[in-house]
Tab-separated table of C-alpha atoms and ligand atoms in Angstrom:
chain	number	residue	atom	x	y	z
A	1	MET	CA	19.384	-12.604	-19.162
A	2	LYS	CA	16.585	-10.234	-18.473
A	3	ALA	CA	17.498	-6.509	-18.947
A	4	LEU	CA	16.623	-4.283	-15.869
A	5	ASN	CA	15.992	-0.678	-15.294
A	6	ILE	CA	15.967	0.347	-11.735
A	7	TYR	CA	15.052	3.894	-10.651
A	8	ASN	CA	13.819	5.418	-7.444
A	9	PRO	CA	14.692	9.034	-6.614
A	10	VAL	CA	13.016	9.310	-3.220
A	11	LYS	CA	15.085	10.892	-0.480
A	12	ILE	CA	14.221	8.954	2.795
A	13	HIS	CA	14.407	10.283	6.341
A	14	PHE	CA	13.852	7.617	8.945
A	15	GLY	CA	13.789	8.322	12.707
A	16	ALA	CA	11.877	8.974	15.793
A	17	GLY	CA	10.913	12.639	16.068
A	18	LEU	CA	12.023	13.498	12.556
A	19	ILE	CA	8.817	15.253	11.559
A	20	GLY	CA	10.591	18.144	13.217
A	21	GLU	CA	12.746	18.420	10.187
A	22	THR	CA	9.841	18.741	7.665
A	23	GLY	CA	10.086	22.687	7.833
A	24	LYS	CA	13.583	22.639	6.560
A	25	ILE	CA	12.870	20.088	4.007
A	26	ALA	CA	9.677	21.843	2.627
A	27	LYS	CA	11.371	25.258	2.458
A	28	LYS	CA	13.721	23.749	-0.083
A	29	TYR	CA	10.736	23.419	-2.437
A	30	SER	CA	8.418	26.365	-1.736
A	31	ASP	CA	7.070	29.037	0.603
A	32	THR	CA	3.540	27.561	0.335
A	33	ALA	CA	2.367	24.113	1.029
A	34	LEU	CA	-0.944	22.227	0.676
A	35	ILE	CA	-1.176	19.611	3.474
A	36	VAL	CA	-3.330	16.576	2.216
A	37	THR	CA	-4.666	14.669	5.021
A	38	GLY	CA	-7.543	12.545	6.437
A	39	LYS	CA	-10.474	13.623	8.480
A	40	ASN	CA	-9.634	12.369	11.821
A	41	SER	CA	-6.490	10.770	13.071
A	42	MET	CA	-3.916	13.319	12.466
A	43	GLN	CA	-6.156	16.070	14.166
A	44	LYS	CA	-6.785	13.948	17.141
A	45	THR	CA	-3.355	13.053	17.802
A	46	GLY	CA	-2.191	16.641	17.331
A	47	THR	CA	0.104	15.705	14.551
A	48	LEU	CA	-1.501	18.113	12.112
A	49	ASP	CA	-1.084	21.183	14.487
A	50	LYS	CA	2.337	20.083	15.044
A	51	LEU	CA	3.113	20.063	11.355
A	52	VAL	CA	1.575	23.346	10.817
A	53	LYS	CA	3.649	24.937	13.323
A	54	ILE	CA	6.762	23.264	12.091
A	55	LEU	CA	6.053	24.622	8.610
A	56	LYS	CA	5.259	28.213	9.840
A	57	ASP	CA	8.354	28.358	11.843
A	58	ALA	CA	10.321	27.540	8.719
A	59	GLY	CA	8.606	30.252	6.599
A	60	VAL	CA	6.360	28.005	4.740
A	61	ALA	CA	2.595	28.907	4.628
A	62	PRO	CA	0.358	25.862	4.929
A	63	ILE	CA	-3.110	25.345	3.769
A	64	ILE	CA	-4.915	22.419	4.981
A	65	PHE	CA	-7.102	19.966	2.977
A	66	ASP	CA	-8.390	17.370	5.341
A	67	GLY	CA	-11.182	15.859	3.364
A	68	ILE	CA	-9.478	12.570	2.310
A	69	THR	CA	-11.338	9.396	3.281
A	70	PRO	CA	-9.874	5.820	3.344
A	71	ASN	CA	-9.857	4.468	-0.166
A	72	PRO	CA	-9.913	8.083	-1.588
A	73	THR	CA	-12.142	9.138	-4.356
A	74	THR	CA	-11.381	11.255	-7.524
A	75	TYR	CA	-13.785	13.888	-6.152
A	76	GLU	CA	-11.605	14.447	-3.084
A	77	ILE	CA	-8.553	14.620	-5.214
A	78	ASP	CA	-9.962	16.854	-7.828
A	79	SER	CA	-11.258	19.178	-5.031
A	80	ALA	CA	-7.802	19.493	-3.439
A	81	ALA	CA	-6.177	19.965	-6.811
A	82	GLY	CA	-8.505	22.808	-7.489
A	83	ILE	CA	-7.311	24.458	-4.164
A	84	ALA	CA	-3.732	24.040	-5.000
A	85	ARG	CA	-4.143	25.544	-8.475
A	86	GLY	CA	-6.320	28.356	-7.244
A	87	LYS	CA	-3.957	29.401	-4.481
A	88	GLY	CA	-0.698	28.920	-6.556
A	89	ILE	CA	0.609	26.296	-4.005
A	90	GLY	CA	4.212	25.336	-4.659
A	91	LEU	CA	4.343	21.900	-2.626
A	92	ILE	CA	1.964	19.205	-1.691
A	93	ILE	CA	2.646	17.423	1.721
A	94	GLY	CA	0.855	14.234	2.268
A	95	LEU	CA	0.269	13.406	5.941
A	96	GLY	CA	-1.323	10.091	7.023
A	97	GLY	CA	-1.708	6.555	5.666
A	98	GLY	CA	-1.664	5.319	2.235
A	99	SER	CA	-4.935	7.186	1.464
A	100	PRO	CA	-3.674	10.705	2.053
A	101	LEU	CA	-0.333	9.842	0.630
A	102	ASP	CA	-1.750	8.465	-2.605
A	103	SER	CA	-3.950	11.453	-2.759
A	104	ALA	CA	-1.040	13.854	-2.383
A	105	LYS	CA	0.643	12.387	-5.427
A	106	ALA	CA	-2.501	12.422	-7.485
A	107	VAL	CA	-3.234	16.163	-6.385
A	108	ALA	CA	0.310	17.119	-7.352
A	109	VAL	CA	-0.324	15.841	-10.815
A	110	ALA	CA	-3.797	17.141	-11.348
A	111	ALA	CA	-2.857	20.537	-9.856
A	112	LYS	CA	-0.473	20.949	-12.853
A	113	GLY	CA	-3.033	20.366	-15.520
A	114	ASN	CA	-6.548	21.325	-16.255
A	115	ILE	CA	-8.252	17.967	-16.575
A	116	PRO	CA	-9.954	15.611	-14.044
A	117	VAL	CA	-7.482	13.268	-12.309
A	118	TRP	CA	-9.356	10.224	-13.757
A	119	ASP	CA	-8.170	11.307	-17.229
A	120	TYR	CA	-4.532	10.711	-16.186
A	121	LEU	CA	-5.356	6.998	-16.389
A	122	LYS	CA	-5.347	7.545	-20.224
A	123	THR	CA	-2.880	10.552	-20.501
A	124	THR	CA	0.649	10.194	-19.332
A	125	ALA	CA	1.361	12.901	-16.677
A	126	LYS	CA	4.732	14.480	-17.418
A	127	GLU	CA	4.923	16.948	-14.553
A	128	ALA	CA	3.766	17.307	-11.025
A	129	LEU	CA	4.086	19.664	-8.119
A	130	PRO	CA	6.801	18.457	-5.591
A	131	VAL	CA	5.552	16.038	-2.984
A	132	ILE	CA	6.664	15.209	0.576
A	133	THR	CA	5.226	12.131	2.301
A	134	ILE	CA	4.862	12.125	6.104
A	135	VAL	CA	3.629	8.519	6.731
A	136	SER	CA	1.443	7.449	9.627
A	137	THR	CA	0.671	3.732	8.936
A	138	SER	CA	3.133	0.826	8.241
A	139	GLY	CA	1.451	-0.612	5.057
A	140	THR	CA	1.281	0.706	1.551
A	141	GLY	CA	4.808	1.836	1.006
A	142	SER	CA	3.155	4.845	-0.660
A	143	GLU	CA	5.687	7.112	1.195
A	144	VAL	CA	8.469	5.854	-1.086
A	145	ASN	CA	6.842	4.796	-4.438
A	146	ARG	CA	5.170	6.494	-7.379
A	147	TYR	CA	1.831	4.767	-7.260
A	148	SER	CA	-1.587	6.310	-6.376
A	149	VAL	CA	-4.726	4.502	-5.955
A	150	MET	CA	-8.169	6.279	-6.431
A	151	THR	CA	-11.861	5.270	-6.425
A	152	ASN	CA	-14.298	6.269	-9.110
A	153	THR	CA	-17.528	6.429	-6.824
A	154	GLU	CA	-19.779	6.316	-9.932
A	155	THR	CA	-18.436	2.810	-11.088
A	156	GLY	CA	-16.688	1.401	-7.921
A	157	GLU	CA	-13.398	1.058	-10.112
A	158	LYS	CA	-10.235	1.584	-8.089
A	159	PRO	CA	-7.208	1.475	-10.380
A	160	GLY	CA	-3.593	2.307	-9.320
A	161	PHE	CA	-1.553	4.603	-11.602
A	162	GLY	CA	2.129	5.952	-11.212
A	163	TYR	CA	4.232	8.133	-13.574
A	164	GLU	CA	7.808	9.002	-13.078
A	165	CYS	CA	6.847	12.580	-11.968
A	166	MET	CA	4.844	11.149	-9.131
A	167	TYR	CA	7.660	10.029	-7.035
A	168	PRO	CA	7.754	11.930	-3.718
A	169	LYS	CA	10.884	14.203	-3.485
A	170	GLU	CA	11.341	13.294	0.163
A	171	ALA	CA	9.661	10.868	2.534
A	172	VAL	CA	9.728	11.614	6.375
A	173	ILE	CA	9.208	8.185	8.246
A	174	ASP	CA	8.810	8.998	11.812
A	175	PRO	CA	7.734	5.996	13.985
A	176	GLU	CA	6.387	8.147	16.799
A	177	ILE	CA	3.492	9.056	14.413
A	178	MET	CA	2.606	5.465	14.090
A	179	LEU	CA	2.231	4.772	17.880
A	180	SER	CA	-1.328	6.005	17.728
A	181	MET	CA	-2.566	3.373	15.221
A	182	PRO	CA	-5.362	1.294	16.619
A	183	ALA	CA	-4.975	-2.383	16.629
A	184	ASN	CA	-7.048	-2.943	13.544
A	185	VAL	CA	-5.111	-0.525	11.475
A	186	THR	CA	-1.813	-1.900	12.751
A	187	ALA	CA	-2.986	-5.434	11.685
A	188	ALA	CA	-4.471	-4.606	8.303
A	189	THR	CA	-1.747	-2.306	7.209
A	190	GLY	CA	0.929	-4.707	8.457
A	191	PHE	CA	-0.719	-7.571	6.610
A	192	ASP	CA	-0.608	-5.342	3.471
A	193	VAL	CA	3.355	-5.404	3.819
A	194	PHE	CA	3.398	-9.113	4.051
A	195	VAL	CA	1.325	-9.209	0.594
A	196	HIS	CA	3.742	-6.670	-0.968
A	197	ILE	CA	6.590	-8.695	0.019
A	198	PHE	CA	4.838	-11.992	-1.134
A	199	GLU	CA	3.673	-10.713	-4.508
A	200	ALA	CA	6.836	-8.776	-5.373
A	201	PHE	CA	9.005	-11.830	-4.344
A	202	THR	CA	6.851	-14.346	-6.441
A	203	GLY	CA	5.726	-12.248	-9.367
A	204	LYS	CA	6.808	-12.561	-13.003
A	205	ALA	CA	8.689	-9.192	-12.724
A	206	LYS	CA	10.741	-10.335	-9.667
A	207	ASN	CA	14.335	-9.418	-9.893
A	208	ALA	CA	17.454	-9.225	-7.696
A	209	PHE	CA	16.829	-5.767	-6.537
A	210	SER	CA	13.120	-6.258	-5.384
A	211	SER	CA	13.951	-9.549	-3.888
A	212	ALA	CA	16.822	-7.907	-1.802
A	213	TYR	CA	14.279	-5.361	-0.492
A	214	CYS	CA	11.551	-8.134	0.022
A	215	MET	CA	13.983	-10.342	2.123
A	216	GLN	CA	14.961	-7.617	4.475
A	217	ALA	CA	11.390	-6.427	4.740
A	218	PHE	CA	10.324	-10.053	5.505
A	219	TYR	CA	12.910	-10.346	8.263
A	220	LEU	CA	11.574	-7.219	9.856
A	221	LEU	CA	8.096	-8.139	9.518
A	222	LYS	CA	8.182	-11.697	10.831
A	223	ASP	CA	9.669	-10.388	14.219
A	224	ASN	CA	7.757	-7.211	14.521
A	225	LEU	CA	4.271	-7.243	13.144
A	226	ILE	CA	2.587	-9.225	15.945
A	227	LYS	CA	4.769	-7.449	18.463
A	228	ALA	CA	3.574	-4.079	17.098
A	229	TYR	CA	0.118	-5.280	17.243
A	230	ASN	CA	0.432	-6.617	20.886
A	231	GLU	CA	2.588	-3.704	22.255
A	232	PRO	CA	1.140	-0.775	20.517
A	233	ASP	CA	3.258	1.593	22.640
A	234	ASN	CA	6.554	0.057	21.980
A	235	ILE	CA	8.474	2.115	19.485
A	236	GLU	CA	10.920	-0.615	18.464
A	237	PRO	CA	8.471	-2.796	16.608
A	238	ARG	CA	6.617	0.176	15.303
A	239	GLY	CA	9.995	1.448	13.866
A	240	ASN	CA	10.867	-1.899	12.358
A	241	MET	CA	7.490	-2.144	10.680
A	242	ALA	CA	7.993	1.238	9.138
A	243	LEU	CA	11.243	0.187	7.723
A	244	ALA	CA	9.504	-3.067	6.396
A	245	SER	CA	6.766	-1.045	4.837
A	246	ALA	CA	9.191	1.303	3.060
A	247	LEU	CA	11.358	-1.604	1.811
A	248	ALA	CA	8.210	-3.588	0.499
A	249	GLY	CA	7.038	-0.275	-1.027
A	250	LEU	CA	10.447	0.006	-2.959
A	251	ALA	CA	9.955	-3.703	-3.936
A	252	ILE	CA	6.477	-3.141	-5.533
A	253	ASP	CA	7.724	-0.065	-7.143
A	254	ILE	CA	10.173	-2.214	-9.104
A	255	SER	CA	8.267	-5.583	-9.515
A	256	GLY	CA	4.541	-4.680	-8.962
A	257	VAL	CA	1.826	-6.733	-7.264
A	258	GLY	CA	-0.196	-9.803	-8.153
A	259	ILE	CA	-3.583	-11.367	-8.000
A	260	MET	CA	-4.448	-10.502	-4.484
A	261	HIS	CA	-4.052	-6.898	-5.147
A	262	ALA	CA	-6.059	-7.184	-8.467
A	263	MET	CA	-8.898	-8.671	-6.591
A	264	GLU	CA	-8.755	-6.426	-3.547
A	265	HIS	CA	-8.953	-3.148	-5.367
A	266	PRO	CA	-12.442	-3.634	-6.759
A	267	VAL	CA	-13.459	-5.031	-3.385
A	268	SER	CA	-12.582	-1.870	-1.447
A	269	GLY	CA	-13.396	0.120	-4.550
A	270	ASN	CA	-17.206	-1.140	-4.339
A	271	TYR	CA	-17.208	-1.184	-0.544
A	272	SER	CA	-15.355	1.786	0.657
A	273	ASN	CA	-15.697	0.745	4.292
A	274	VAL	CA	-13.242	-2.139	3.684
A	275	ALA	CA	-9.709	-1.562	4.757
A	276	HIS	CA	-7.322	-2.522	2.050
A	277	GLY	CA	-5.363	-4.761	4.310
A	278	ALA	CA	-8.582	-6.569	5.538
A	279	GLY	CA	-9.586	-7.153	2.023
A	280	LEU	CA	-6.164	-8.734	1.244
A	281	ALA	CA	-6.532	-10.830	4.405
A	282	ALA	CA	-9.818	-12.312	3.120
A	283	LEU	CA	-8.124	-13.270	-0.264
A	284	ALA	CA	-4.694	-14.206	0.714
A	285	LEU	CA	-5.242	-17.891	1.706
A	286	GLU	CA	-6.954	-18.973	-1.428
A	287	SER	CA	-4.649	-16.913	-3.642
A	288	MET	CA	-1.444	-18.489	-2.078
A	289	LYS	CA	-2.997	-22.015	-2.635
A	290	TYR	CA	-3.649	-21.019	-6.177
A	291	ASN	CA	-0.064	-20.003	-6.748
A	292	LEU	CA	1.765	-22.624	-4.903
A	293	ASN	CA	2.676	-24.797	-7.804
A	294	ALA	CA	3.757	-21.965	-10.007
A	295	CYS	CA	6.376	-20.686	-7.538
A	296	LYS	CA	7.019	-23.643	-5.070
A	297	LYS	CA	10.739	-22.751	-4.559
A	298	ASP	CA	9.798	-19.197	-3.650
A	299	PHE	CA	7.321	-20.527	-1.044
A	300	MET	CA	10.013	-22.855	0.368
A	301	LEU	CA	12.383	-19.987	0.541
A	302	ILE	CA	9.864	-17.709	2.574
A	303	ALA	CA	9.029	-20.712	4.748
A	304	HIS	CA	12.708	-21.211	5.448
A	305	HIS	CA	13.246	-17.599	6.275
A	306	PHE	CA	10.084	-17.728	8.484
A	307	GLY	CA	12.015	-20.444	10.492
A	308	ILE	CA	9.587	-23.254	9.782
A	309	LYS	CA	11.407	-26.514	10.242
A	310	ARG	CA	11.580	-28.801	7.037
A	311	ALA	CA	11.842	-31.990	9.117
A	312	GLY	CA	11.163	-34.621	6.700
A	313	LYS	CA	8.377	-32.769	4.805
A	314	SER	CA	8.062	-33.116	1.039
A	315	ASP	CA	8.441	-30.158	-1.150
A	316	ASP	CA	4.794	-29.817	-1.467
A	317	GLU	CA	4.321	-30.125	2.370
A	318	TYR	CA	7.169	-27.594	3.044
A	319	ALA	CA	5.798	-25.024	0.655
A	320	GLY	CA	2.132	-25.638	1.874
A	321	SER	CA	3.502	-24.949	5.486
A	322	LEU	CA	3.867	-21.346	4.557
A	323	ILE	CA	0.144	-21.123	3.877
A	324	GLU	CA	-0.528	-22.584	7.454
A	325	LYS	CA	1.937	-20.085	8.981
A	326	THR	CA	0.140	-17.161	7.184
A	327	LYS	CA	-3.124	-18.476	8.637
A	328	GLU	CA	-1.611	-18.468	12.117
A	329	MET	CA	-0.393	-14.991	11.519
A	330	LEU	CA	-3.900	-13.822	10.345
A	331	SER	CA	-5.273	-15.401	13.457
A	332	ALA	CA	-2.825	-13.564	15.824
A	333	LEU	CA	-3.843	-10.323	14.047
A	334	ASN	CA	-7.591	-11.151	14.352
A	335	LEU	CA	-7.847	-11.093	10.620
A	336	ASN	CA	-9.001	-14.536	9.897
A	337	ILE	CA	-11.962	-13.297	7.793
A	338	ARG	CA	-13.737	-13.943	4.729
A	339	LEU	CA	-15.265	-11.639	1.935
A	340	LYS	CA	-18.738	-12.094	3.379
A	341	ASP	CA	-17.489	-10.885	6.921
A	342	LEU	CA	-16.509	-7.674	5.102
A	343	GLY	CA	-20.066	-7.097	3.943
A	344	VAL	CA	-19.302	-8.098	0.197
A	345	GLU	CA	-22.527	-9.348	-1.472
A	346	LYS	CA	-22.200	-12.611	-3.321
A	347	ASP	CA	-23.942	-11.292	-6.312
A	348	LYS	CA	-21.216	-8.643	-6.786
A	349	LEU	CA	-18.358	-11.223	-7.221
A	350	ARG	CA	-18.710	-11.280	-10.924
A	351	LYS	CA	-18.490	-7.432	-11.257
A	352	ILE	CA	-15.438	-7.557	-8.819
A	353	ALA	CA	-13.775	-10.308	-11.078
A	354	LYS	CA	-14.448	-8.246	-14.121
A	355	GLU	CA	-12.914	-5.078	-12.691
A	356	ALA	CA	-9.920	-6.959	-11.386
A	357	PHE	CA	-9.167	-7.388	-15.042
A	358	ASP	CA	-10.271	-4.097	-16.388
A	359	THR	CA	-8.470	-1.953	-13.686
A	360	MET	CA	-5.670	-4.069	-12.436
A	361	GLY	CA	-5.073	-6.296	-15.425
A	362	PHE	CA	-1.253	-5.678	-15.105
A	363	ALA	CA	-1.227	-7.290	-11.706
A	364	ILE	CA	-2.862	-10.409	-12.974
A	365	GLN	CA	-0.283	-10.424	-15.692
A	366	ASN	CA	2.256	-10.317	-13.196
A	367	ASN	CA	0.952	-13.172	-11.035
A	368	PRO	CA	3.032	-16.286	-11.053
A	369	ALA	CA	0.060	-18.636	-12.008
A	370	GLU	CA	-1.912	-17.651	-15.146
A	371	ALA	CA	-5.606	-16.751	-14.383
A	372	GLY	CA	-8.535	-15.860	-16.577
A	373	GLU	CA	-11.827	-14.231	-15.481
A	374	ASN	CA	-13.321	-17.613	-14.458
A	375	GLU	CA	-10.325	-18.573	-12.270
A	376	VAL	CA	-10.527	-15.134	-10.479
A	377	LEU	CA	-14.257	-15.566	-10.029
A	378	LYS	CA	-13.639	-19.131	-8.433
A	379	LEU	CA	-11.045	-17.470	-6.099
A	380	LEU	CA	-13.395	-14.823	-5.076
A	381	GLU	CA	-16.125	-17.575	-4.415
A	382	ASN	CA	-13.663	-19.728	-2.472
A	383	SER	CA	-12.724	-16.714	-0.461
A	384	TYR	CA	-16.386	-15.795	0.280
B	1	NZQ	O1	-9.292	8.683	8.378
B	1	NZQ	P1	-7.962	9.171	8.837
B	1	NZQ	O2	-7.933	10.405	9.732
B	1	NZQ	O3	-7.102	9.242	7.661
B	1	NZQ	O4	-7.319	7.960	9.723
B	1	NZQ	C1	-6.902	6.757	9.186
B	1	NZQ	C2	-7.892	5.809	8.448
B	1	NZQ	O5	-9.183	5.982	9.186
B	1	NZQ	C3	-6.364	5.891	10.303
B	1	NZQ	N1	-5.019	6.121	10.682
B	1	NZQ	C4	-3.924	6.331	9.915
B	1	NZQ	N2	-2.772	6.580	10.612
B	1	NZQ	C5	-3.067	6.529	11.799
B	1	NZQ	C6	-4.543	6.334	11.855
B	1	NZQ	N3	-5.209	6.402	13.134
B	1	NZQ	C7	-4.495	6.490	14.223
B	1	NZQ	N4	-3.136	6.840	14.149
B	1	NZQ	C8	-2.430	6.733	12.986
B	1	NZQ	N5	-1.161	6.942	13.118
B	1	NZQ	O6	-6.344	4.562	9.797
B	1	NZQ	C9	-7.401	4.498	8.733
B	1	NZQ	C10	-6.838	3.837	7.447
B	1	NZQ	O7	-5.892	4.787	6.844
B	1	NZQ	P2	-5.669	4.670	5.331
B	1	NZQ	O8	-4.647	5.627	4.990
B	1	NZQ	O9	-6.778	4.469	4.433
B	1	NZQ	O10	-4.830	3.267	5.326
B	1	NZQ	P3	-3.663	2.670	4.564
B	1	NZQ	O11	-2.283	3.149	4.946
B	1	NZQ	O12	-3.721	1.089	4.499
B	1	NZQ	O13	-3.958	3.070	3.080
B	1	NZQ	C11	-4.815	2.467	2.307
B	1	NZQ	C12	-4.851	2.993	0.840
B	1	NZQ	O14	-3.547	2.781	-0.040
B	1	NZQ	C13	-3.873	2.176	-1.216
B	1	NZQ	C14	-5.024	1.326	-0.707
B	1	NZQ	O15	-5.597	0.747	-1.957
B	1	NZQ	C15	-5.944	2.220	-0.042
B	1	NZQ	O16	-6.574	3.127	-0.920
B	1	NZQ	N6	-2.604	1.459	-1.657
B	1	NZQ	C16	-1.482	2.218	-2.068
B	1	NZQ	C17	-0.409	1.663	-2.538
B	1	NZQ	C18	0.670	2.369	-2.962
B	1	NZQ	N7	0.702	3.713	-3.173
B	1	NZQ	O17	1.665	1.741	-3.433
B	1	NZQ	C19	-0.324	0.129	-2.660
B	1	NZQ	C20	-1.188	-0.519	-1.762
B	1	NZQ	O18	-1.266	-1.888	-2.231
B	1	NZQ	C21	-2.506	-0.020	-1.723
B	1	NZQ	O19	-3.337	-0.323	-2.777
B	2	MN	MN1	-1.386	-3.369	-0.792
């Protein structure tokens, strides 16, 4: 029997309108906060202004860093960390999707030290400023896990890292903030949740705890992702997808991700206009085919929970029906895409395959089916 160590210290607040509690929560940690956010959405929706007022009313002085781009860069993170250090900030608040939240955690680490954030890939970070996450997408699970993903724009590398000190102290999950997500963001981030469930549930590091999170996340996702996409103003499916995102985020915190993530990170690392979930969509079907034989029972179990009828199908056919169902889901989300549709150049596939190993090797190790660089290259070619 495998030994297990399970740990997640994030205090989770879930509910419509709960952003209003952030002042009280923040005040427990500091009188000063750096808000780390993106360049557009939180300004346009008024959420950033609202947060500033909430913090000021609670006696917390906010400074805004709104320079985070989707697929954030080390440059952006180091710039924000410099501000936090220079101003003696006591708390980092990430506001937005996975990109600002990941950045907030990286800023919290980098602000404590005097080295560029990239160096924390080699050096273990032991301390970080406290972080509060206020999530605006339902996708990465960054709101509740310790991971941060950053891009080195000089090389295109996009590794993930995560140390114990990087867990957010508290996560505010307010589905009202998600109502403004445009359809393509709802689709891409929602499909990311599906892949987290799939990879944590089938990976070599799967266990009873992560599988429990995966199953509940999956139940929520199967009934709510397409609904959230088709009914953007309906808070119910938004709330259920927010729960699915957090549950799947807890699952990957425990059991990690697999080959789809290993390949996607260098895709959106080299092509920063590619949304992480869209990159996954282009890679998912071929990767599922590749993994089918290594974890057929898991495929069948997910197919069963999807409500797919067995009706005389052989094991292979039934397991394969999950791939068909996934294809249908991608079509319903307008995400039936290939790498070439995302602007990826064919002659870059070898570089992407190499970086999948160099920067996300642990995810390939965790994948149910073994893969070497040639197999990964083949998967990329088949997904092109
Ligand atoms: O540009 P801004 O103003 O930030 O607007 C964003 C962005 O353009 C917009 N948006 C977000 N919430 C919105 C909204 N627009 C309207 N209303 C809202 N409520 O959507 C765009 C995408 O946002 P982004 O934060 O980039 O997306 P996502 O949440 O998918 O995060 C992606 C990043 O997270 C990493 C990815 O690699 C990528 O860098 N990941 C982090 C993980 C983790 N921490 O565990 C795991 C994941 O597998 C993933 O790798
Ligand atoms: Mn992901």
